[in-house]
mmCIF file of C-alpha atoms in Angstrom:
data_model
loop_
_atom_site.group_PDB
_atom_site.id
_atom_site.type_symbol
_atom_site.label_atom_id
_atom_site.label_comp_id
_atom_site.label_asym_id
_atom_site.label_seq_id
_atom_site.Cartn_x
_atom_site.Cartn_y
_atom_site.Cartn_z
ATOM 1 C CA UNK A 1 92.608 -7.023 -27.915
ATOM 2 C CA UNK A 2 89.750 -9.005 -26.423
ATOM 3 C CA UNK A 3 85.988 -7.656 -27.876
ATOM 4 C CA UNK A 4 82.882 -8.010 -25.056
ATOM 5 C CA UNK A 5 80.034 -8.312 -26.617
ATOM 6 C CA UNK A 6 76.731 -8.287 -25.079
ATOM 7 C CA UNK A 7 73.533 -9.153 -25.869
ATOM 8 C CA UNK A 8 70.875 -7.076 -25.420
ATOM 9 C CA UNK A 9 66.981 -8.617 -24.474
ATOM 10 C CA UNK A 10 63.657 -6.757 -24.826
ATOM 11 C CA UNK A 11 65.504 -3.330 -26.429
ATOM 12 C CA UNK A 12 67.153 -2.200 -22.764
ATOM 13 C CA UNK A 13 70.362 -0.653 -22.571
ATOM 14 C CA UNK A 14 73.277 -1.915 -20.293
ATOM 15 C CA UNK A 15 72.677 -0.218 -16.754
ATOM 16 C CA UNK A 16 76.009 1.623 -15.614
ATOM 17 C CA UNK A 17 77.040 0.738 -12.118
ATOM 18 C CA UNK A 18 76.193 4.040 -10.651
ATOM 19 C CA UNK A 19 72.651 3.469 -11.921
ATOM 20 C CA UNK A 20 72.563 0.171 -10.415
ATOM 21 C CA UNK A 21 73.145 1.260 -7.255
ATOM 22 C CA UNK A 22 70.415 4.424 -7.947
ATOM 23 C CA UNK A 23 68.090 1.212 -8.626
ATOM 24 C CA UNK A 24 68.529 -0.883 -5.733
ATOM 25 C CA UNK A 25 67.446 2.066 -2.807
ATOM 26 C CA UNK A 26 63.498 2.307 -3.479
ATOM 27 C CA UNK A 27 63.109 6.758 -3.990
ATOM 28 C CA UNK A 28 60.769 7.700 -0.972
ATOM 29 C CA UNK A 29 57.700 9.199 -1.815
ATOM 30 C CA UNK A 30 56.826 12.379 -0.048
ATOM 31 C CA UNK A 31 54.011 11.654 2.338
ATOM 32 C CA UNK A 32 50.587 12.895 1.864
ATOM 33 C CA UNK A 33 49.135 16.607 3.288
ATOM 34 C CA UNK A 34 46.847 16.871 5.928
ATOM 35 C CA UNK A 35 44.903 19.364 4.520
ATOM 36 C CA UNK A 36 43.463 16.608 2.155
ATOM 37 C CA UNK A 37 41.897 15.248 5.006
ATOM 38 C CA UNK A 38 40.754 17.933 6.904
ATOM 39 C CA UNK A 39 39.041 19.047 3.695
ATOM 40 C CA UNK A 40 37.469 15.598 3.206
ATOM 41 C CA UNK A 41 36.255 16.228 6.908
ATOM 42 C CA UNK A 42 34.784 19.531 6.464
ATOM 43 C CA UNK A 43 32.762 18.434 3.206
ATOM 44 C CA UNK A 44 31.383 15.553 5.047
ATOM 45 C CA UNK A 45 30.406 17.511 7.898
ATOM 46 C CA UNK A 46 29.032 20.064 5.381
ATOM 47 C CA UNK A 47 26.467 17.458 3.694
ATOM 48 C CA UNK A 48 25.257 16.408 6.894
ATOM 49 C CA UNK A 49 24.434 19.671 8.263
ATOM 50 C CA UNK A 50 22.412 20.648 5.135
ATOM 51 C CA UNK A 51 20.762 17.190 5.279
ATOM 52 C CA UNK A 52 19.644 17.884 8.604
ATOM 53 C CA UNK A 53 18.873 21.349 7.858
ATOM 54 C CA UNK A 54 16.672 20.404 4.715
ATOM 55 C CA UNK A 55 15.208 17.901 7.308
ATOM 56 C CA UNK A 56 13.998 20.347 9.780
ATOM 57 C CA UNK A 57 12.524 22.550 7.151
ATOM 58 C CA UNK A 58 10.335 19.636 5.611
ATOM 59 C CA UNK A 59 8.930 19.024 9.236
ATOM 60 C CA UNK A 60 8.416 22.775 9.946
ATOM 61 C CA UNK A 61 7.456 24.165 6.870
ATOM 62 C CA UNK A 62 5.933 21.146 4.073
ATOM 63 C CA UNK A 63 4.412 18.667 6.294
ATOM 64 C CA UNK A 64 0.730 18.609 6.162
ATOM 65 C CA UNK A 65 -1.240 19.496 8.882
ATOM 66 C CA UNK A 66 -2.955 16.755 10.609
ATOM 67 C CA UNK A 67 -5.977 19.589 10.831
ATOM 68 C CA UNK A 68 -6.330 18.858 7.308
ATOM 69 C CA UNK A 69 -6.592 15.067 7.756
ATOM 70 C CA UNK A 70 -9.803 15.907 10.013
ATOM 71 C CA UNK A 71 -11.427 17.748 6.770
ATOM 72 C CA UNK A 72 -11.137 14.526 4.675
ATOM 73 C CA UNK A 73 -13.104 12.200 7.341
ATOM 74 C CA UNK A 74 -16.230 11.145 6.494
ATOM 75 C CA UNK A 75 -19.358 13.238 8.811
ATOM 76 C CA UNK A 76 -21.139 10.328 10.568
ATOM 77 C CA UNK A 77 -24.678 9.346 9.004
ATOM 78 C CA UNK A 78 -28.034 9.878 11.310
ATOM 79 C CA UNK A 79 -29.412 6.496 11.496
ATOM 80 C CA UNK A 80 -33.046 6.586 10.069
ATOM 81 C CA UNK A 81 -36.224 4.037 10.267
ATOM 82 C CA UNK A 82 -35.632 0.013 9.844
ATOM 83 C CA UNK A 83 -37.225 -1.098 6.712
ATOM 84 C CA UNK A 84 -38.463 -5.003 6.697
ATOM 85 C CA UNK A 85 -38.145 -6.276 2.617
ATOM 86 C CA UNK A 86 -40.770 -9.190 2.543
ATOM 87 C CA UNK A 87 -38.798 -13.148 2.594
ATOM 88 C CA UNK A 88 -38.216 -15.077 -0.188
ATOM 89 C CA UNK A 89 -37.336 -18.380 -1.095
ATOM 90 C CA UNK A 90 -34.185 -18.852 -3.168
ATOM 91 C CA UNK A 91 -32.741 -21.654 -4.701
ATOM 92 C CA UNK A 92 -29.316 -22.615 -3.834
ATOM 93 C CA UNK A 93 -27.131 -25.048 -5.678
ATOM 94 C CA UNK A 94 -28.010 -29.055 -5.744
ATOM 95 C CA UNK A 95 -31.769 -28.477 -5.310
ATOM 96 C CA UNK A 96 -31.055 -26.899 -1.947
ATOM 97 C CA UNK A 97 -33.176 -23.973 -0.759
ATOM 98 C CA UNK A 98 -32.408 -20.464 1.410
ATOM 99 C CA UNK A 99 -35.106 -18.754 2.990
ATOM 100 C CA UNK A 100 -33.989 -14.919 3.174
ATOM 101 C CA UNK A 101 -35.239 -11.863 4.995
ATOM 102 C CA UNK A 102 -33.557 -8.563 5.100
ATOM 103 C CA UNK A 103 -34.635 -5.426 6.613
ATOM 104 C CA UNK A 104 -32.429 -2.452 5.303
ATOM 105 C CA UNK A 105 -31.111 0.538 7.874
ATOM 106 C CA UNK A 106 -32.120 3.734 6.228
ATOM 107 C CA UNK A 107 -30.656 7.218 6.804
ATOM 108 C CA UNK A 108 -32.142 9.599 8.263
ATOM 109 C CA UNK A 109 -32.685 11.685 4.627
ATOM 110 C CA UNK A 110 -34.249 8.506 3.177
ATOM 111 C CA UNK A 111 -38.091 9.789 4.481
ATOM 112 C CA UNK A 112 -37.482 12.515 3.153
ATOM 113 C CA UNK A 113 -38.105 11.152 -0.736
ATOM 114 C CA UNK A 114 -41.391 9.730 1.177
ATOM 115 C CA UNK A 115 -41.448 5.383 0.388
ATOM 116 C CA UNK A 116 -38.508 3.111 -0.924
ATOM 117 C CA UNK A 117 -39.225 1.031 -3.125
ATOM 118 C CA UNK A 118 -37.717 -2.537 -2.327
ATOM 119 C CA UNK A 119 -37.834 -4.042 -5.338
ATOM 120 C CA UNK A 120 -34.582 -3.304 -6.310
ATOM 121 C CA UNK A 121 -33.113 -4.511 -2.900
ATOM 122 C CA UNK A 122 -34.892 -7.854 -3.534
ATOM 123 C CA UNK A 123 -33.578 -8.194 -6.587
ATOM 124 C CA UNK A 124 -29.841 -7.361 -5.850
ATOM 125 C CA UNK A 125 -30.545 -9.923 -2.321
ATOM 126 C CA UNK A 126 -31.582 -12.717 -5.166
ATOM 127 C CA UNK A 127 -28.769 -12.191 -7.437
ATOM 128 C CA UNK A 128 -26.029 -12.390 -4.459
ATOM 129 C CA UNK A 129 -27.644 -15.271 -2.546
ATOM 130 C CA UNK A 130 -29.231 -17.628 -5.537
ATOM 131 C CA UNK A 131 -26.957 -20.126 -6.777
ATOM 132 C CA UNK A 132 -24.544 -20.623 -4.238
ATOM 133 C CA UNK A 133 -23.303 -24.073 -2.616
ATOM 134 C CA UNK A 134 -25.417 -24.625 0.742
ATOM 135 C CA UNK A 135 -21.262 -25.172 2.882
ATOM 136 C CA UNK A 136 -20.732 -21.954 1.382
ATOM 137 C CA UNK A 137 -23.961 -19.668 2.726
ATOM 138 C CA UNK A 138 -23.590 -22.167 5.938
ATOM 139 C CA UNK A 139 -20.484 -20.560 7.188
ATOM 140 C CA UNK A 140 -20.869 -17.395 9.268
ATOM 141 C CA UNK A 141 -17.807 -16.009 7.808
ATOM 142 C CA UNK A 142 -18.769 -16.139 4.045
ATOM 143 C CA UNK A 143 -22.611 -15.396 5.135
ATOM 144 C CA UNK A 144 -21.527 -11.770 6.798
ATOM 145 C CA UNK A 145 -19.104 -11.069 3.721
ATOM 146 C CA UNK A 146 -22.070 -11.678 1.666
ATOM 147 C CA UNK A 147 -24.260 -9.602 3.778
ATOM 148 C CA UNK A 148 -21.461 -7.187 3.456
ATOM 149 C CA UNK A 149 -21.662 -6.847 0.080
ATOM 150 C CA UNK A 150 -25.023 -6.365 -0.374
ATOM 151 C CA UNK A 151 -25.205 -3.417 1.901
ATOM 152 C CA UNK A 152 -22.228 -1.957 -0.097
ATOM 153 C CA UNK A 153 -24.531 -2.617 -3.843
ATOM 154 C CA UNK A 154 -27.643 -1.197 -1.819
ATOM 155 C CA UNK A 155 -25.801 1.941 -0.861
ATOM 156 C CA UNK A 156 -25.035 2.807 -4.347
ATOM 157 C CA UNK A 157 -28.411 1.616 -5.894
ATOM 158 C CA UNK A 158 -29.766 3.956 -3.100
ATOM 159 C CA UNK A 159 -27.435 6.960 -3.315
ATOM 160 C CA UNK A 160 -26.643 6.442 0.163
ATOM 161 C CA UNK A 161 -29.693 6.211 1.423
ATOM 162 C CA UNK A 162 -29.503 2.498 2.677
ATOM 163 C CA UNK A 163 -27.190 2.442 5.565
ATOM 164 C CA UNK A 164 -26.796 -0.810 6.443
ATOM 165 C CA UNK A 165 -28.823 -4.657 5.936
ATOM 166 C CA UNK A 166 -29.957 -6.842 8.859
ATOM 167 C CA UNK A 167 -30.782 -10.796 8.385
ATOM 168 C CA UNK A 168 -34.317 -11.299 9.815
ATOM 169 C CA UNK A 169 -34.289 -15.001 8.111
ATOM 170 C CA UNK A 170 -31.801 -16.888 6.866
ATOM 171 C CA UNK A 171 -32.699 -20.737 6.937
ATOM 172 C CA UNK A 172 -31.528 -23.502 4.611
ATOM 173 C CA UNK A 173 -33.296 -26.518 3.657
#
């Protein structure tokens, strides 16, 4: 009597020949519900109906009133008297000179405290103006920021009481 012998790879037993043929047709898998998407569909439906909900409760309910944005304006200030500081001679950069008059806008509370004293605008107009290159005063766009900025330092040094500051000379030499 003839012996088979086989050799086995990787640890796998011999397949019989009814498993074979088991092997060859793929198994079908059973096809997936519809209630999984229908559910899907209701949940996403869900979430955007709250979203909008939540939406139109923020612009009904939490939104701030523009009423209140009127409350936080500034009132407008009552122009007062036009104060004329005396001119001064400054000296700008590379021996070049700027002859400077202001006159400052007061409010209309600044006669109240009777005089203002001008000193102190003087001496803020000299500090901003001295120093500075003769191209850079000469341009109209630097000159009104600086102009600009002195009737922002003059409002606080003055509590408010200097509006605003008008050029009456401004020549360079």
């Amino acid at each position: 009597m003839s012996t088979e012998q086989r050799v086995m790879v990787g640890g796998r037993r011999p397949l019989s020949e009814a498993a074979r043929a088991g092997a060859a047709k793929p198994e079908e898998t059973p096809e997936p519900p519809a209630k999984k998407k229908s559910k899907k569909l209701v949940l996403i439906i869900g979430v955007v109906v709250l979203l909008a909900a939540a939406a139109a409760a923020w612009f009904l309910f939490l939104k701030p009133a523009p009423a209140d944005a009127a409350e936080h304006e500034p009132e407008p200030v009552v122009l007062g008297a036009v104060m004329p500081v005396d001119s001064v001679s400054l000296n700008l950069a590379n021996g070049r000179y700027l002859r400077l008059g202001i006159a400052l806008q007061l409010s209309a509370e600044a006669g109240a405290h009777g005089e203002l004293d001008t000193a102190r605008a003087l001496d803020q107009a000299i500090a901003l103006f001295s120093g500075r290159d003769i191209a850079e005063v000469s341009d109209p766009a630097v000159r009104d920021q600086l102009v600009s900025d002195l009737a922002h330092q003059l409002s606080e040094t003055y509590h408010g009481e200097v509006v605003d500051v008008y050029l009456t000379e401004y020549v360079t030499q």
